[in-house]
Every structure is written in C-alpha cells, then in structure tokens.
Amino acid sequence: MTIQEPVTARPAGRPRSEKAEKAIIEATLDLIGEGMGVSELSIEAIASRAGVGKTTIYRRWSNKEDLVVDALSTLKAPLPVLGGVSVRDDLISLLDAMRSEAGQARSRCVMNIAMSEADRYPRLMDRFMKRAVVPRKEAMRAVIERGIGTGELRADLDVDLGMAILSGAMLWHTKWGPAGDLAPDLAERVVDAALAGIAAGTP
Amino acid sequence: MTIQEPVTARPAGRPRSEKAEKAIIEATLDLIGEGMGVSELSIEAIASRAGVGKTTIYRRWSNKEDLVVDALSTLKAPLPVLGGVSVRDDLISLLDAMRSEAGQARSRCVMNIAMSEADRYPRLMDRFMKRAVVPRKEAMRAVIERGIGTGELRADLDVDLGMAILSGAMLWHTKWGPAGDLAPDLAERVVDAALAGIAAGTP
C-alpha cells in the first residue's frame, strides 16, 4: 500500500505558542498515563510539569476539560487521505491508521485509563468521541457503502457488521493479541481475510 | 442454534456458606462498579456491604486479591459446551457466550473499571486473564484449528487472524456499536459474514 500524507486535524496554533502548546499536551498525557485521574488532574499540575505558567494554558484552553479532549485527540492518528479508487486499498488505509496509533504503548495506556473514566465524565468523553472516533467510523462507513454501490462488496452486506469485522479485528489485536508491535502488514491481512472470508471455497 | 448447558467453572462452596459467598461476590462487584479502585477496596468495606463478618470472608479467601479474581471471573460467561460437529455451530456458541455477558451493563462497567487498573495490579490481572480469558481463547483456537483440519475453513487461514475477525467483531459491538442490548442473532450473523467474506462473489 502507498504511504499517504495525513490530514492535519488539529487547529493551527500561533507559531510562537506552538512549542508551549506541545509541552502542555505532553504534560497532560504524561500525568494521565501515570494514573492521575481526570478529577485529580489540575491546571497547576499540568503547568508545573510542562514548565509553563498557568496563564499560558488559560490563553489557549478555557478549562481542564477542553485541554483533556485536545490531548486525547492527539493520540488518535489523523484520518488518512483515501485514494477513492479501490475499496480494498481504502479499507487498508483506514485500518492501518488504527494500527499505527495502537502500536504506541503510551497511547494504549493513556486511552485505557481515560476510557475507564468515561462513566464519570460523560460530557468529556462524548466530546472526545465526536471529535476523534465518530469521523473515522463515518469514513469507514462511507467506504463500505461505496463498495456495496460499486459491487466490490456484497450487495446484502450489513454495513455495521462489515465495520465490526474489520475494525474489530484490529481492536482485538490491541486488546487480546500477542504483546508487542502489531505486524506492519496486519491491516492488509485483516482486509483480505474479511473480504474473502475464512471458510474454504466450494471445491 | 441450540441452547446449551453451561459448564460450571466455579469451585463448589460448602452449601451452608453459599449464600454468604454470593453476597460477598456481589458486594465486591458493586463496590468496584461504583468506582472503588482495587487499592481502596477493603475487606471491611466488602464485609459491611455484604452484611457478613470479616471472618466469613477470610474463611473463604485469604486476601483481597483472591476475592477480586473470583468476583471478576463470575462476570465472564462460562465456556459453552460445544457440539463438536459443525465448526460454524461451535463458533456461534462461543461468540454467543461473549454476547450474553457483554449484554449486561454492570458487567461491562465493572470489567472496564477493573481493566483500567491492569497496569497497577499486573499479578491480579494476570491471574484473571489465565482464569477467565485464556480458556475461551484456547477453545476458539481449537475450533478454528479443527475447521482447518476438516476443510470447513481455508487451509491457509492464520488462526490468530480468524480469532481476531470473529472475536473482534463481538468486541467492537460492545465498545463502539450501537448502545443497548446486542441483537440476539449477532453471533450467528458475525460467524456467517466472517465465513463467507464481505466481498461480492466472482460474477
């Protein structure tokens, strides 16, 4: 598959504050990754870890929740640009973006911790889902629907079921699969197995 | 598919203590589900919630960790008895056991909270995995290997990839799928889609 230029999803900061912004995001993720819950997390602690003043944080984020949503969103790989020609290639691109982000140990750990707080911070998690998860689900849905339209996929395919099989296989590898890095060709193998099915063909 | 008798995986308690044991397990799960981390959880708190004395707990469990492993294990559906004839039917049975346990809101919630502590309690989580997760992975692996042997599944199928597609599709539904109960026929639909593949057949 082709290496594709990622689409930048983050809002552009003022150049002079970019370095501080990055330090603040990293400090937030570090603290969450070290087990500090969202409730314990404070602007003070983040400022101290990032080596910036609190006002620098407040210039960019009006509250902790906004900052956490932004910080978590940076862990998600940007949506890949899709070729729009072959449904197989586009599915591989989408799954490979999942692979690249899940391959980072810190990303997995922080995301697991944050997700465990979803019940306590429904509004925060809802915003995070809308920002980082929904767009990729919609992108995959669009590709599957296109494939049904072009005849590359079964005409009677349930779109949710297709998404579940494809994304689920990636999710399984990050949750229950062998420890360590995901194989570089995992996305391609998942897509090909899902397309062709695991049953033996008719003899 | 056939309704099958579950295999009882829990050790048999003395009859007179069964009711207390159940209350203790329920109290432990309740407290975890209410957001009490494993570190904050105490035998005192569990005894008080269960309405039993601490000695009743210590008669059965020598420490908190043993109790938590037992309590979490009750959330996992028991391994279904497999027919051993059709690989399709056996895969549906295994996936349907995942569906039935994931369908319980408390089960999902407690499991998410517990999993978020995996980094802090590696030994506890390792025991839980060995007790509750590994056996079902091995059962599915055995069925897939049997299917490859009998020719029901592709001869060149990567067993891990097959497991990822099947279990992953169920996992996806519990994580990212539509809210609410999982459809009763979900396991069957996942297995049939995975077997036949999502690509359109050759014309």
CSV table of C-alpha atoms in Angstrom, one decimal:
chain,number,residue,atom,x,y,z
A,1,MET,CA,0.0,0.0,0.0
A,2,THR,CA,1.0,3.6,-0.5
A,3,ILE,CA,2.2,5.8,2.3
A,4,GLN,CA,-0.2,8.7,2.5
A,5,GLU,CA,0.0,12.2,3.7
A,6,PRO,CA,-2.0,12.6,6.9
A,7,VAL,CA,-4.6,15.3,7.1
A,8,THR,CA,-3.9,17.6,9.9
A,9,ALA,CA,-6.9,17.7,12.2
A,10,ARG,CA,-5.6,20.0,14.9
A,11,PRO,CA,-6.4,23.7,14.8
A,12,ALA,CA,-3.4,25.7,14.0
A,13,GLY,CA,-1.9,27.5,17.0
A,14,ARG,CA,0.0,30.8,16.8
A,15,PRO,CA,3.6,29.8,15.8
A,16,ARG,CA,5.2,31.4,18.9
A,17,SER,CA,3.0,29.3,21.2
A,18,GLU,CA,3.3,26.1,19.4
A,19,LYS,CA,6.2,24.8,21.5
A,20,ALA,CA,4.4,25.6,24.7
A,21,GLU,CA,1.2,24.0,23.4
A,22,LYS,CA,3.0,20.8,22.6
A,23,ALA,CA,4.6,20.8,26.1
A,24,ILE,CA,1.2,21.3,27.7
A,25,ILE,CA,-0.4,18.5,25.7
A,26,GLU,CA,2.5,16.1,26.5
A,27,ALA,CA,2.3,17.0,30.2
A,28,THR,CA,-1.4,16.3,30.3
A,29,LEU,CA,-0.9,12.9,28.6
A,30,ASP,CA,2.0,12.1,30.9
A,31,LEU,CA,0.0,12.8,34.0
A,32,ILE,CA,-3.0,10.8,32.8
A,33,GLY,CA,-0.6,7.9,31.8
A,34,GLU,CA,0.9,7.9,35.3
A,35,GLY,CA,-2.5,7.2,36.7
A,36,MET,CA,-3.7,10.6,37.6
A,37,GLY,CA,-7.5,10.6,37.0
A,38,VAL,CA,-9.2,13.5,35.3
A,39,SER,CA,-10.6,14.6,38.6
A,40,GLU,CA,-7.2,14.8,40.3
A,41,LEU,CA,-5.6,16.5,37.2
A,42,SER,CA,-5.2,20.2,37.8
A,43,ILE,CA,-4.1,23.1,35.6
A,44,GLU,CA,-1.4,23.7,38.3
A,45,ALA,CA,0.0,20.2,38.0
A,46,ILE,CA,0.0,20.4,34.2
A,47,ALA,CA,1.6,23.8,34.2
A,48,SER,CA,4.3,22.6,36.6
A,49,ARG,CA,5.0,19.5,34.5
A,50,ALA,CA,5.1,21.5,31.2
A,51,GLY,CA,7.3,24.2,32.7
A,52,VAL,CA,4.9,27.0,31.7
A,53,GLY,CA,2.7,29.4,33.7
A,54,LYS,CA,-0.9,28.7,34.3
A,55,THR,CA,-1.8,31.8,32.2
A,56,THR,CA,-0.1,30.2,29.2
A,57,ILE,CA,-2.5,27.3,29.5
A,58,TYR,CA,-5.6,29.5,30.0
A,59,ARG,CA,-4.7,31.6,27.0
A,60,ARG,CA,-5.3,28.5,24.9
A,61,TRP,CA,-7.8,26.4,26.9
A,62,SER,CA,-10.6,27.9,29.0
A,63,ASN,CA,-10.8,24.8,31.2
A,64,LYS,CA,-9.3,21.5,32.0
A,65,GLU,CA,-11.9,19.5,30.1
A,66,ASP,CA,-11.1,21.3,26.8
A,67,LEU,CA,-7.4,20.6,27.3
A,68,VAL,CA,-8.0,16.9,28.1
A,69,VAL,CA,-10.2,16.5,25.0
A,70,ASP,CA,-7.5,18.1,22.9
A,71,ALA,CA,-4.8,16.0,24.5
A,72,LEU,CA,-6.6,12.7,24.0
A,73,SER,CA,-7.4,13.6,20.4
A,74,THR,CA,-3.7,13.9,19.6
A,75,LEU,CA,-3.4,10.2,20.4
A,76,LYS,CA,-5.7,9.3,17.5
A,77,ALA,CA,-4.0,9.0,14.2
A,78,PRO,CA,-5.3,11.6,11.7
A,79,LEU,CA,-7.7,10.3,9.1
A,80,PRO,CA,-5.7,9.1,6.2
A,81,VAL,CA,-6.4,10.6,2.8
A,82,LEU,CA,-8.1,7.9,0.8
A,83,GLY,CA,-7.4,7.1,-2.9
A,84,GLY,CA,-11.1,6.7,-3.6
A,85,VAL,CA,-10.4,4.1,-6.3
A,86,SER,CA,-10.2,0.7,-4.8
A,87,VAL,CA,-12.3,-0.1,-1.8
A,88,ARG,CA,-9.8,-2.7,-0.7
A,89,ASP,CA,-7.0,-0.1,-0.7
A,90,ASP,CA,-9.1,2.5,1.2
A,91,LEU,CA,-10.1,-0.1,3.9
A,92,ILE,CA,-6.4,-1.0,4.3
A,93,SER,CA,-5.5,2.7,4.7
A,94,LEU,CA,-8.2,3.2,7.4
A,95,LEU,CA,-7.2,0.1,9.3
A,96,ASP,CA,-3.5,0.9,9.0
A,97,ALA,CA,-4.2,4.3,10.7
A,98,MET,CA,-5.6,2.3,13.6
A,99,ARG,CA,-2.6,0.1,13.7
A,100,SER,CA,-0.1,2.9,13.8
A,101,GLU,CA,-1.8,4.6,16.8
A,102,ALA,CA,-2.4,1.4,18.7
A,103,GLY,CA,1.2,0.5,18.3
A,104,GLN,CA,2.3,3.1,20.7
A,105,ALA,CA,2.4,1.8,24.2
A,106,ARG,CA,1.7,5.1,25.9
A,107,SER,CA,-1.2,5.8,23.6
A,108,ARG,CA,-2.8,2.5,24.5
A,109,CYS,CA,-2.2,3.0,28.2
A,110,VAL,CA,-3.5,6.6,28.3
A,111,MET,CA,-6.5,5.7,26.3
A,112,ASN,CA,-7.4,2.8,28.5
A,113,ILE,CA,-7.2,5.0,31.6
A,114,ALA,CA,-9.2,7.7,30.0
A,115,MET,CA,-11.9,5.3,28.8
A,116,SER,CA,-12.2,3.9,32.3
A,117,GLU,CA,-13.3,7.4,33.4
A,118,ALA,CA,-16.0,7.6,30.7
A,119,ASP,CA,-18.8,6.9,33.2
A,120,ARG,CA,-17.6,9.7,35.4
A,121,TYR,CA,-17.0,12.3,32.7
A,122,PRO,CA,-19.8,11.6,30.1
A,123,ARG,CA,-19.6,15.1,28.6
A,124,LEU,CA,-15.9,15.0,28.1
A,125,MET,CA,-15.9,11.5,26.6
A,126,ASP,CA,-18.8,12.5,24.4
A,127,ARG,CA,-16.8,15.4,23.0
A,128,PHE,CA,-13.8,13.2,22.6
A,129,MET,CA,-15.9,10.5,20.7
A,130,LYS,CA,-17.4,13.2,18.5
A,131,ARG,CA,-14.0,14.7,17.7
A,132,ALA,CA,-11.8,11.6,17.3
A,133,VAL,CA,-13.9,8.5,17.0
A,134,VAL,CA,-17.0,9.4,15.0
A,135,PRO,CA,-15.1,10.8,12.0
A,136,ARG,CA,-13.2,7.6,11.4
A,137,LYS,CA,-16.3,5.5,11.9
A,138,GLU,CA,-18.1,7.7,9.3
A,139,ALA,CA,-15.1,7.4,6.9
A,140,MET,CA,-15.2,3.6,7.1
A,141,ARG,CA,-19.0,3.6,6.7
A,142,ALA,CA,-18.7,5.7,3.6
A,143,VAL,CA,-16.1,3.4,2.1
A,144,ILE,CA,-18.2,0.3,2.8
A,145,GLU,CA,-21.3,1.9,1.3
A,146,ARG,CA,-19.3,2.9,-1.7
A,147,GLY,CA,-18.1,-0.7,-2.1
A,148,ILE,CA,-21.6,-2.0,-1.9
A,149,GLY,CA,-22.6,0.5,-4.6
A,150,THR,CA,-19.7,-0.4,-6.9
A,151,GLY,CA,-20.2,-4.1,-6.4
A,152,GLU,CA,-16.9,-4.7,-4.8
A,153,LEU,CA,-18.7,-5.7,-1.6
A,154,ARG,CA,-21.8,-7.9,-1.2
A,155,ALA,CA,-25.0,-6.2,-2.1
A,156,ASP,CA,-26.7,-7.5,1.0
A,157,LEU,CA,-23.8,-6.6,3.4
A,158,ASP,CA,-24.9,-5.1,6.7
A,159,VAL,CA,-22.7,-2.0,6.9
A,160,ASP,CA,-22.3,-2.2,10.7
A,161,LEU,CA,-21.4,-5.9,10.5
A,162,GLY,CA,-18.7,-5.0,8.0
A,163,MET,CA,-17.3,-2.3,10.2
A,164,ALA,CA,-17.4,-4.7,13.2
A,165,ILE,CA,-15.4,-7.4,11.4
A,166,LEU,CA,-12.8,-5.0,10.0
A,167,SER,CA,-12.3,-2.6,12.9
A,168,GLY,CA,-13.0,-5.3,15.5
A,169,ALA,CA,-10.1,-7.5,14.2
A,170,MET,CA,-7.8,-4.5,14.7
A,171,LEU,CA,-9.3,-3.8,18.1
A,172,TRP,CA,-8.8,-7.5,19.1
A,173,HIS,CA,-5.1,-7.3,18.3
A,174,THR,CA,-4.7,-4.3,20.5
A,175,LYS,CA,-6.6,-5.9,23.4
A,176,TRP,CA,-6.0,-9.6,23.3
A,177,GLY,CA,-3.5,-10.2,20.6
A,178,PRO,CA,0.2,-11.1,21.1
A,179,ALA,CA,2.1,-8.5,23.1
A,180,GLY,CA,4.4,-6.1,21.2
A,181,ASP,CA,4.1,-4.2,18.0
A,182,LEU,CA,1.4,-5.0,15.5
A,183,ALA,CA,2.7,-6.5,12.3
A,184,PRO,CA,3.3,-3.9,9.6
A,185,ASP,CA,1.0,-5.9,7.2
A,186,LEU,CA,-1.8,-6.5,9.7
A,187,ALA,CA,-4.2,-4.1,8.1
A,188,GLU,CA,-3.8,-5.7,4.7
A,189,ARG,CA,-4.1,-9.2,6.1
A,190,VAL,CA,-7.3,-8.3,8.0
A,191,VAL,CA,-8.9,-6.7,5.0
A,192,ASP,CA,-8.0,-9.6,2.7
A,193,ALA,CA,-9.3,-12.2,5.1
A,194,ALA,CA,-12.5,-10.2,5.7
A,195,LEU,CA,-13.1,-9.8,2.0
A,196,ALA,CA,-12.5,-13.4,1.0
A,197,GLY,CA,-14.0,-15.0,4.2
A,198,ILE,CA,-12.4,-17.7,6.3
A,199,ALA,CA,-14.5,-20.6,5.0
A,200,ALA,CA,-12.9,-22.9,2.5
A,201,GLY,CA,-14.2,-22.1,-1.0
A,202,THR,CA,-16.6,-24.6,-2.7
A,203,PRO,CA,-14.5,-27.5,-4.1
B,1,MET,CA,-28.7,-22.6,17.3
B,2,THR,CA,-29.2,-24.8,20.3
B,3,ILE,CA,-29.3,-23.6,23.8
B,4,GLN,CA,-26.5,-25.3,25.6
B,5,GLU,CA,-25.9,-26.2,29.3
B,6,PRO,CA,-23.1,-24.1,30.6
B,7,VAL,CA,-20.1,-25.8,32.3
B,8,THR,CA,-19.8,-24.6,35.9
B,9,ALA,CA,-16.3,-23.3,36.3
B,10,ARG,CA,-16.5,-22.1,39.9
B,11,PRO,CA,-15.3,-24.3,42.7
B,12,ALA,CA,-18.1,-25.7,44.8
B,13,GLY,CA,-18.5,-24.0,48.2
B,14,ARG,CA,-19.9,-25.6,51.3
B,15,PRO,CA,-23.7,-25.4,51.0
B,16,ARG,CA,-24.2,-23.5,54.2
B,17,SER,CA,-21.8,-20.8,53.1
B,18,GLU,CA,-23.1,-20.4,49.5
B,19,LYS,CA,-25.5,-17.6,50.2
B,20,ALA,CA,-22.9,-15.6,52.1
B,21,GLU,CA,-20.4,-16.3,49.4
B,22,LYS,CA,-22.7,-14.9,46.8
B,23,ALA,CA,-23.4,-11.8,48.9
B,24,ILE,CA,-19.6,-11.3,49.2
B,25,ILE,CA,-19.0,-11.6,45.5
B,26,GLU,CA,-21.9,-9.2,44.7
B,27,ALA,CA,-20.7,-6.7,47.3
B,28,THR,CA,-17.2,-6.8,45.7
B,29,LEU,CA,-18.6,-6.2,42.2
B,30,ASP,CA,-20.9,-3.5,43.4
B,31,LEU,CA,-18.1,-1.6,45.1
B,32,ILE,CA,-15.9,-1.9,42.0
B,33,GLY,CA,-18.8,-0.9,39.8
B,34,GLU,CA,-19.3,2.2,41.9
B,35,GLY,CA,-15.8,3.3,41.1
B,36,MET,CA,-13.9,2.0,44.1
B,37,GLY,CA,-10.5,1.0,42.9
B,38,VAL,CA,-8.8,-2.2,43.9
B,39,SER,CA,-6.4,-0.3,46.2
B,40,GLU,CA,-9.3,1.5,48.0
B,41,LEU,CA,-11.3,-1.7,48.3
B,42,SER,CA,-11.0,-3.2,51.7
B,43,ILE,CA,-12.2,-6.5,53.3
B,44,GLU,CA,-14.0,-4.2,55.9
B,45,ALA,CA,-16.0,-2.4,53.2
B,46,ILE,CA,-16.9,-5.6,51.4
B,47,ALA,CA,-18.0,-7.3,54.7
B,48,SER,CA,-20.1,-4.3,55.6
B,49,ARG,CA,-21.8,-4.1,52.2
B,50,ALA,CA,-22.4,-7.9,52.2
B,51,GLY,CA,-23.7,-7.9,55.7
B,52,VAL,CA,-21.3,-10.5,56.9
B,53,GLY,CA,-18.4,-10.5,59.3
B,54,LYS,CA,-14.8,-10.2,58.1
B,55,THR,CA,-14.0,-13.7,59.3
B,56,THR,CA,-16.7,-15.1,57.0
B,57,ILE,CA,-14.7,-13.6,54.1
B,58,TYR,CA,-11.4,-14.8,55.4
B,59,ARG,CA,-12.7,-18.4,55.8
B,60,ARG,CA,-13.1,-18.5,52.0
B,61,TRP,CA,-10.5,-16.0,50.7
B,62,SER,CA,-7.1,-15.5,52.2
B,63,ASN,CA,-6.8,-12.0,50.8
B,64,LYS,CA,-8.4,-9.3,48.8
B,65,GLU,CA,-6.7,-10.1,45.6
B,66,ASP,CA,-8.1,-13.7,45.6
B,67,LEU,CA,-11.5,-12.4,46.2
B,68,VAL,CA,-11.3,-9.8,43.3
B,69,VAL,CA,-10.1,-12.5,40.9
B,70,ASP,CA,-13.0,-14.7,41.9
B,71,ALA,CA,-15.5,-11.9,41.7
B,72,LEU,CA,-14.4,-10.7,38.2
B,73,SER,CA,-14.4,-14.3,37.0
B,74,THR,CA,-18.1,-14.6,37.7
B,75,LEU,CA,-18.7,-11.8,35.2
B,76,LYS,CA,-17.4,-14.0,32.4
B,77,ALA,CA,-19.9,-16.3,30.9
B,78,PRO,CA,-19.0,-20.0,31.4
B,79,LEU,CA,-17.5,-21.7,28.4
B,80,PRO,CA,-20.3,-23.3,26.5
B,81,VAL,CA,-20.4,-27.0,25.8
B,82,LEU,CA,-19.6,-27.4,22.1
B,83,GLY,CA,-21.4,-29.8,19.8
B,84,GLY,CA,-18.1,-30.7,18.2
B,85,VAL,CA,-19.8,-31.5,14.9
B,86,SER,CA,-20.2,-28.3,12.8
B,87,VAL,CA,-17.4,-25.7,13.2
B,88,ARG,CA,-20.0,-23.0,12.2
B,89,ASP,CA,-22.2,-24.0,15.1
B,90,ASP,CA,-19.4,-24.2,17.6
B,91,LEU,CA,-18.1,-20.7,16.6
B,92,ILE,CA,-21.6,-19.3,17.1
B,93,SER,CA,-21.8,-20.9,20.5
B,94,LEU,CA,-18.5,-19.4,21.6
B,95,LEU,CA,-19.4,-15.9,20.2
B,96,ASP,CA,-22.9,-16.1,21.7
B,97,ALA,CA,-21.3,-16.6,25.2
B,98,MET,CA,-19.5,-13.3,24.7
B,99,ARG,CA,-22.7,-11.6,23.6
B,100,SER,CA,-24.6,-12.8,26.7
B,101,GLU,CA,-22.0,-11.5,29.1
B,102,ALA,CA,-21.4,-8.2,27.3
B,103,GLY,CA,-25.1,-7.5,27.2
B,104,GLN,CA,-25.1,-6.9,31.0
B,105,ALA,CA,-24.5,-3.2,31.7
B,106,ARG,CA,-22.9,-3.8,35.1
B,107,SER,CA,-20.7,-6.5,33.7
B,108,ARG,CA,-19.4,-4.1,31.1
B,109,CYS,CA,-18.9,-1.3,33.5
B,110,VAL,CA,-17.1,-3.4,36.2
B,111,MET,CA,-14.9,-5.0,33.6
B,112,ASN,CA,-13.9,-1.6,32.1
B,113,ILE,CA,-13.0,-0.3,35.6
B,114,ALA,CA,-11.1,-3.4,36.5
B,115,MET,CA,-9.2,-3.4,33.2
B,116,SER,CA,-8.2,0.2,33.7
B,117,GLU,CA,-6.3,-1.0,36.8
B,118,ALA,CA,-4.4,-3.7,35.0
B,119,ASP,CA,-1.2,-1.7,34.9
B,120,ARG,CA,-1.3,-1.2,38.7
B,121,TYR,CA,-2.2,-4.8,39.5
B,122,PRO,CA,-0.4,-6.9,36.9
B,123,ARG,CA,-0.4,-10.1,39.1
B,124,LEU,CA,-4.1,-9.9,39.8
B,125,MET,CA,-5.0,-9.2,36.1
B,126,ASP,CA,-2.6,-11.9,35.0
B,127,ARG,CA,-4.5,-14.4,37.2
B,128,PHE,CA,-7.8,-13.2,36.0
B,129,MET,CA,-6.7,-13.5,32.4
B,130,LYS,CA,-5.5,-17.0,33.0
B,131,ARG,CA,-8.7,-18.0,34.7
B,132,ALA,CA,-11.3,-16.3,32.6
B,133,VAL,CA,-9.9,-15.2,29.2
B,134,VAL,CA,-7.2,-17.7,28.2
B,135,PRO,CA,-9.6,-20.7,28.3
B,136,ARG,CA,-12.0,-19.1,25.9
B,137,LYS,CA,-9.2,-18.1,23.6
B,138,GLU,CA,-7.9,-21.6,23.6
B,139,ALA,CA,-11.4,-23.0,23.0
B,140,MET,CA,-11.8,-20.8,19.9
B,141,ARG,CA,-8.3,-21.6,18.7
B,142,ALA,CA,-9.2,-25.3,19.0
B,143,VAL,CA,-12.4,-24.9,17.0
B,144,ILE,CA,-10.6,-22.9,14.2
B,145,GLU,CA,-7.8,-25.5,14.0
B,146,ARG,CA,-10.4,-28.3,13.8
B,147,GLY,CA,-12.1,-26.4,11.0
B,148,ILE,CA,-8.9,-26.1,9.1
B,149,GLY,CA,-8.3,-29.8,9.6
B,150,THR,CA,-11.8,-30.8,8.4
B,151,GLY,CA,-11.7,-28.4,5.4
B,152,GLU,CA,-14.5,-26.3,6.7
B,153,LEU,CA,-12.1,-23.4,6.9
B,154,ARG,CA,-9.4,-22.3,4.5
B,155,ALA,CA,-6.3,-24.4,4.6
B,156,ASP,CA,-4.1,-21.3,4.7
B,157,LEU,CA,-6.1,-19.5,7.4
B,158,ASP,CA,-3.9,-17.8,10.0
B,159,VAL,CA,-5.6,-18.9,13.3
B,160,ASP,CA,-4.9,-15.7,15.1
B,161,LEU,CA,-6.4,-13.7,12.2
B,162,GLY,CA,-9.5,-15.9,12.3
B,163,MET,CA,-9.9,-15.3,16.1
B,164,ALA,CA,-9.3,-11.6,15.6
B,165,ILE,CA,-12.1,-11.3,13.0
B,166,LEU,CA,-14.6,-13.4,14.9
B,167,SER,CA,-14.0,-12.2,18.5
B,168,GLY,CA,-13.1,-8.7,17.3
B,169,ALA,CA,-16.5,-8.2,15.7
B,170,MET,CA,-18.1,-9.0,19.0
B,171,LEU,CA,-15.7,-6.8,20.9
B,172,TRP,CA,-16.4,-4.0,18.5
B,173,HIS,CA,-20.1,-4.2,19.2
B,174,THR,CA,-19.6,-3.9,22.9
B,175,LYS,CA,-17.2,-1.0,22.5
B,176,TRP,CA,-18.3,1.1,19.6
B,177,GLY,CA,-21.5,-0.4,18.4
B,178,PRO,CA,-25.0,1.0,18.9
B,179,ALA,CA,-25.9,1.4,22.6
B,180,GLY,CA,-28.3,-1.1,24.2
B,181,ASP,CA,-28.6,-4.8,24.0
B,182,LEU,CA,-26.7,-6.8,21.4
B,183,ALA,CA,-29.1,-8.4,18.9
B,184,PRO,CA,-29.9,-12.0,19.8
B,185,ASP,CA,-28.7,-13.2,16.4
B,186,LEU,CA,-25.5,-11.2,16.4
B,187,ALA,CA,-23.2,-14.2,16.9
B,188,GLU,CA,-24.7,-16.0,14.0
B,189,ARG,CA,-24.5,-13.1,11.7
B,190,VAL,CA,-20.9,-12.4,12.6
B,191,VAL,CA,-19.9,-16.0,12.0
B,192,ASP,CA,-21.7,-16.2,8.7
B,193,ALA,CA,-20.3,-12.9,7.4
B,194,ALA,CA,-16.8,-14.0,8.5
B,195,LEU,CA,-17.1,-17.4,6.9
B,196,ALA,CA,-18.4,-16.1,3.6
B,197,GLY,CA,-16.5,-12.9,3.5
B,198,ILE,CA,-17.8,-9.4,2.7
B,199,ALA,CA,-16.5,-9.2,-0.9
B,200,ALA,CA,-19.0,-9.8,-3.7
B,201,GLY,CA,-18.5,-13.2,-5.2
B,202,THR,CA,-17.0,-13.6,-8.5
B,203,PRO,CA,-19.6,-12.9,-11.2
